[in-house]
Short mmCIF file of C-alpha atoms in Angstrom, two decimals:
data_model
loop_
_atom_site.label_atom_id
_atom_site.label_comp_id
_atom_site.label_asym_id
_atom_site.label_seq_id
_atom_site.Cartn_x
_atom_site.Cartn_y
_atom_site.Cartn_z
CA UNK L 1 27.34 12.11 -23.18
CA UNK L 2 30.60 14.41 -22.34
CA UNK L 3 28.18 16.36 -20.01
CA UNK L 4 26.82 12.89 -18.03
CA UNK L 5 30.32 12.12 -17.52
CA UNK L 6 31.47 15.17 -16.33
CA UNK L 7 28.05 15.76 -13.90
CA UNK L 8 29.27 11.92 -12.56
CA UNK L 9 32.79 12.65 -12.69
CA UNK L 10 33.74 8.99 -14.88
CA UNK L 11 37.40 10.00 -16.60
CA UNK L 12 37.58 6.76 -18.33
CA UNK L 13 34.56 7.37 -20.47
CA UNK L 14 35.67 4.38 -23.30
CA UNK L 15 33.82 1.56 -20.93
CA UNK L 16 30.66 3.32 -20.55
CA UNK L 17 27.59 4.26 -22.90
CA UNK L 18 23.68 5.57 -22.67
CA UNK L 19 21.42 2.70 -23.61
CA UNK L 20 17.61 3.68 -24.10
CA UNK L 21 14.84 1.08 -25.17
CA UNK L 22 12.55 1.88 -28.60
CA UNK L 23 8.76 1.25 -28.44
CA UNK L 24 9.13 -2.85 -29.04
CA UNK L 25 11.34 -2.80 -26.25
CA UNK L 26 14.88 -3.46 -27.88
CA UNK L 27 17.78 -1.83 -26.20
CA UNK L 28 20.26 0.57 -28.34
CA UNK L 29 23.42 2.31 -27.27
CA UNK L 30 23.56 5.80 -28.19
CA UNK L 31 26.04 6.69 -31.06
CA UNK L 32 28.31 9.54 -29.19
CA UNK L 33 28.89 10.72 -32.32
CA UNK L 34 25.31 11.65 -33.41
CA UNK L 35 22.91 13.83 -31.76
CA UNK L 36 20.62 12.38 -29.43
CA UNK L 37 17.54 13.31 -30.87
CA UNK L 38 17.96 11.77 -34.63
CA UNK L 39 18.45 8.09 -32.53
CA UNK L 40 15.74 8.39 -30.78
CA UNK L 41 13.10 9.89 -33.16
CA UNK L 42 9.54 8.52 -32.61
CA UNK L 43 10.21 7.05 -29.27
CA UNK L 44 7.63 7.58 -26.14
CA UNK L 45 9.09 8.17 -23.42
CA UNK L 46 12.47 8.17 -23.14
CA UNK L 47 14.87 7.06 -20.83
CA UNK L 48 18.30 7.00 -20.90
CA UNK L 49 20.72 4.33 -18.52
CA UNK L 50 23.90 4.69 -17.97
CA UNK L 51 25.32 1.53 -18.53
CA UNK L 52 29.22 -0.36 -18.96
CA UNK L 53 29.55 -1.15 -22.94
CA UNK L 54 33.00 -2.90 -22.08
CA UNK L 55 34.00 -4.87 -18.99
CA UNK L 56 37.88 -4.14 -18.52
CA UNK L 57 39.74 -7.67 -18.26
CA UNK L 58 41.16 -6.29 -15.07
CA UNK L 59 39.08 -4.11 -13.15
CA UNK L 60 41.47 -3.57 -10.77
CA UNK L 61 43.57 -2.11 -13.17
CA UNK L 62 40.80 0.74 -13.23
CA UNK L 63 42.81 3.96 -11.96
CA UNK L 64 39.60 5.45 -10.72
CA UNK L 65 37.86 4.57 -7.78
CA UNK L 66 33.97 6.02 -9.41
CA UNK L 67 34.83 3.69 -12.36
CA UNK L 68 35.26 0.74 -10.22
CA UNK L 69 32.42 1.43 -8.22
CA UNK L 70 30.42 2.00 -11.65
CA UNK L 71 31.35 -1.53 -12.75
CA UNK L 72 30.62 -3.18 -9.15
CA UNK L 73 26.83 -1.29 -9.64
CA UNK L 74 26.79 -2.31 -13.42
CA UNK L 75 27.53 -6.41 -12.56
CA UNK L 76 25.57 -6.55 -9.21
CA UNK L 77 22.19 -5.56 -11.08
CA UNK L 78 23.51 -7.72 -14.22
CA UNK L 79 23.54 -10.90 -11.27
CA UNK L 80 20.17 -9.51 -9.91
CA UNK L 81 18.72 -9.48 -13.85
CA UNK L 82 20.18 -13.09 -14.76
CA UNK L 83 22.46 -11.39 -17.96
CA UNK L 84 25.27 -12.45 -16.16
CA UNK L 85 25.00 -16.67 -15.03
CA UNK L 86 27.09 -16.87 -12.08
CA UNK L 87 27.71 -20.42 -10.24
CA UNK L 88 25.46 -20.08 -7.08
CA UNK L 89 28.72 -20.76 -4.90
CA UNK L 90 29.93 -17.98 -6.36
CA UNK L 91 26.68 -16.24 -6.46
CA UNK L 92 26.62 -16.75 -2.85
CA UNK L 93 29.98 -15.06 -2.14
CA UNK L 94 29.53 -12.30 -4.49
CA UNK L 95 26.78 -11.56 -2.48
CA UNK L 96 28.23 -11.48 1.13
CA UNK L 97 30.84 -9.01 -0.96
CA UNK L 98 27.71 -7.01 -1.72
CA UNK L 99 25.93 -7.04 1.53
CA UNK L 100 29.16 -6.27 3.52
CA UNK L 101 30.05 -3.04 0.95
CA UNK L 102 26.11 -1.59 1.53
CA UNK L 103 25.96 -2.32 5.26
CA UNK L 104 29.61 -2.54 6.61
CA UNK L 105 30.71 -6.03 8.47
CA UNK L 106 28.27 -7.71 10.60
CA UNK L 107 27.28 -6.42 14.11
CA UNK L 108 25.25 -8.99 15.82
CA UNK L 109 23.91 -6.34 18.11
CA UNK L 110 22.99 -4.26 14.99
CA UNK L 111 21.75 -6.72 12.55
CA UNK L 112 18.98 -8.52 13.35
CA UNK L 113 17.77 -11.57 12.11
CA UNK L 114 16.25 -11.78 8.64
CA UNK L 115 18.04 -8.38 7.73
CA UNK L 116 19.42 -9.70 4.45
CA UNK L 117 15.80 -9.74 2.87
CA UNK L 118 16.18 -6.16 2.67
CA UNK L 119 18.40 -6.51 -0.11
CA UNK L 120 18.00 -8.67 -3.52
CA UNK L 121 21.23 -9.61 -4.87
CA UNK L 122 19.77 -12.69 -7.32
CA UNK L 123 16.68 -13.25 -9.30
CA UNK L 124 16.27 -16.71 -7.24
CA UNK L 125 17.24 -15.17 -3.61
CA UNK L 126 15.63 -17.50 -1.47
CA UNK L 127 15.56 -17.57 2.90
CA UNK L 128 18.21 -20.07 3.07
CA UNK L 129 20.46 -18.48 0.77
CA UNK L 130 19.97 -15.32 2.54
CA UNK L 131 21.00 -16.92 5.60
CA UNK L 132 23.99 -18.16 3.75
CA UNK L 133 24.86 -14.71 2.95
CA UNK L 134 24.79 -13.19 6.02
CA UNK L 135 26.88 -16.06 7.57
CA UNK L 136 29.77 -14.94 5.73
CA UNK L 137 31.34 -13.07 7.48
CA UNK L 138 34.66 -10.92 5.33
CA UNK L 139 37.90 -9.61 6.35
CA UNK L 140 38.84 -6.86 5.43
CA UNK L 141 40.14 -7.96 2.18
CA UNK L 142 36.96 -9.64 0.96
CA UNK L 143 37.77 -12.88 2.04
CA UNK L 144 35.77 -15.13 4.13
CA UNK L 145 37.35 -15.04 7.82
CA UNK L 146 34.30 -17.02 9.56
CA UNK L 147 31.56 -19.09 8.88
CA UNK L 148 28.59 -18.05 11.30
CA UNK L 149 26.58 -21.08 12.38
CA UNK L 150 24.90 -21.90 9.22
CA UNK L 151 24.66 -25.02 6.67
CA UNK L 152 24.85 -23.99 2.96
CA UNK L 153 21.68 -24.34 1.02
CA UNK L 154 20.98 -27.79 -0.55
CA UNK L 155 21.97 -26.81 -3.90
CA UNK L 156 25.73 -26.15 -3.21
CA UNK L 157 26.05 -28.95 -0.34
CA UNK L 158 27.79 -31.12 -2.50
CA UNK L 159 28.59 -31.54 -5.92
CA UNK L 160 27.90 -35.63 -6.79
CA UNK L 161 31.12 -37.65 -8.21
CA UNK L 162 31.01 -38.20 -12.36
CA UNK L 163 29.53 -41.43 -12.51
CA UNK L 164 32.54 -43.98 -14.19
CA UNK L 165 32.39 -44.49 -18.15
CA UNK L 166 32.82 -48.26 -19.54
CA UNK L 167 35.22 -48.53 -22.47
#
């Protein structure tokens, strides 16, 4: 494991592990302790992810940038997977954060319509949320400076009023 992390260059080893998955398909974290070979004995083939064990309750706290960028590649694919529910408003948002760090900000001239199908960011990406993505459009602090010309999808239009209880 001390050789991964030095080939990647991660200093703040505690958050991350290797994860592998035995012949019926159940994940296991490597013990860093023991050697690799006695935890996976009898398993064909092997491969080993590099994964985050432990999210950091402040990831900005995070003093290097690698491990930051580690986490932001660790939750995007958890979104993409569906082990980590996110509200689709948020979902959506997340997203735009995600499209705008792979491709830079938008460029009308440069990206052309439908260019956000490229790139799967949730399990259930559909056209119009796609559309809602790329409408975002981020400062350069992350947060949203201009809605393009677009109406949000149908599932986050509105959220309908509590219906009133009778005592």
């Amino acid at each position: 494991l001390d050789e991964i992390f030095k080939y990647i260059n991660i200093i703040e080893r505690a958050y991350f592990g290797l994860r592998y998955q035995d012949n019926d398909n159940q994940t296991h974290w490597l013990d860093p302790q023991k050697r690799v070979f006695q935890q996976i004995k009898g398993v064909s083939p092997v491969t080993l992810y590099l994964g985050v064990k432990y999210y950091a309750a402040d990831p900005c706290k995070l003093a290097e940038e690698i491990t930051r960028y580690q986490f932001f590649l660790q939750v995007k694919l958890d979104i993409l997977q569906g082990r980590l529910p996110v509200p689709k408003d948020l979902s959506i948002e997340l997203a735009a954060l995600a499209l705008q760090s792979d491709i830079g900000n938008y460029d009308g001239q440069v990206h052309q319509p439908g260019y956000v199908s490229e790139f799967r960011f949730l399990a259930s990406q559909t056209e119009d949320m796609e559309a809602w993505f790329s409408a975002l459009d981020l400062d350069g602090d992350g947060n949203v400076a201009v809605l393009r010309n677009c109406e949000p999808p149908a599932e986050s239009e509105s959220v309908p009023a509590e219906e009133p209880v009778d005592a």
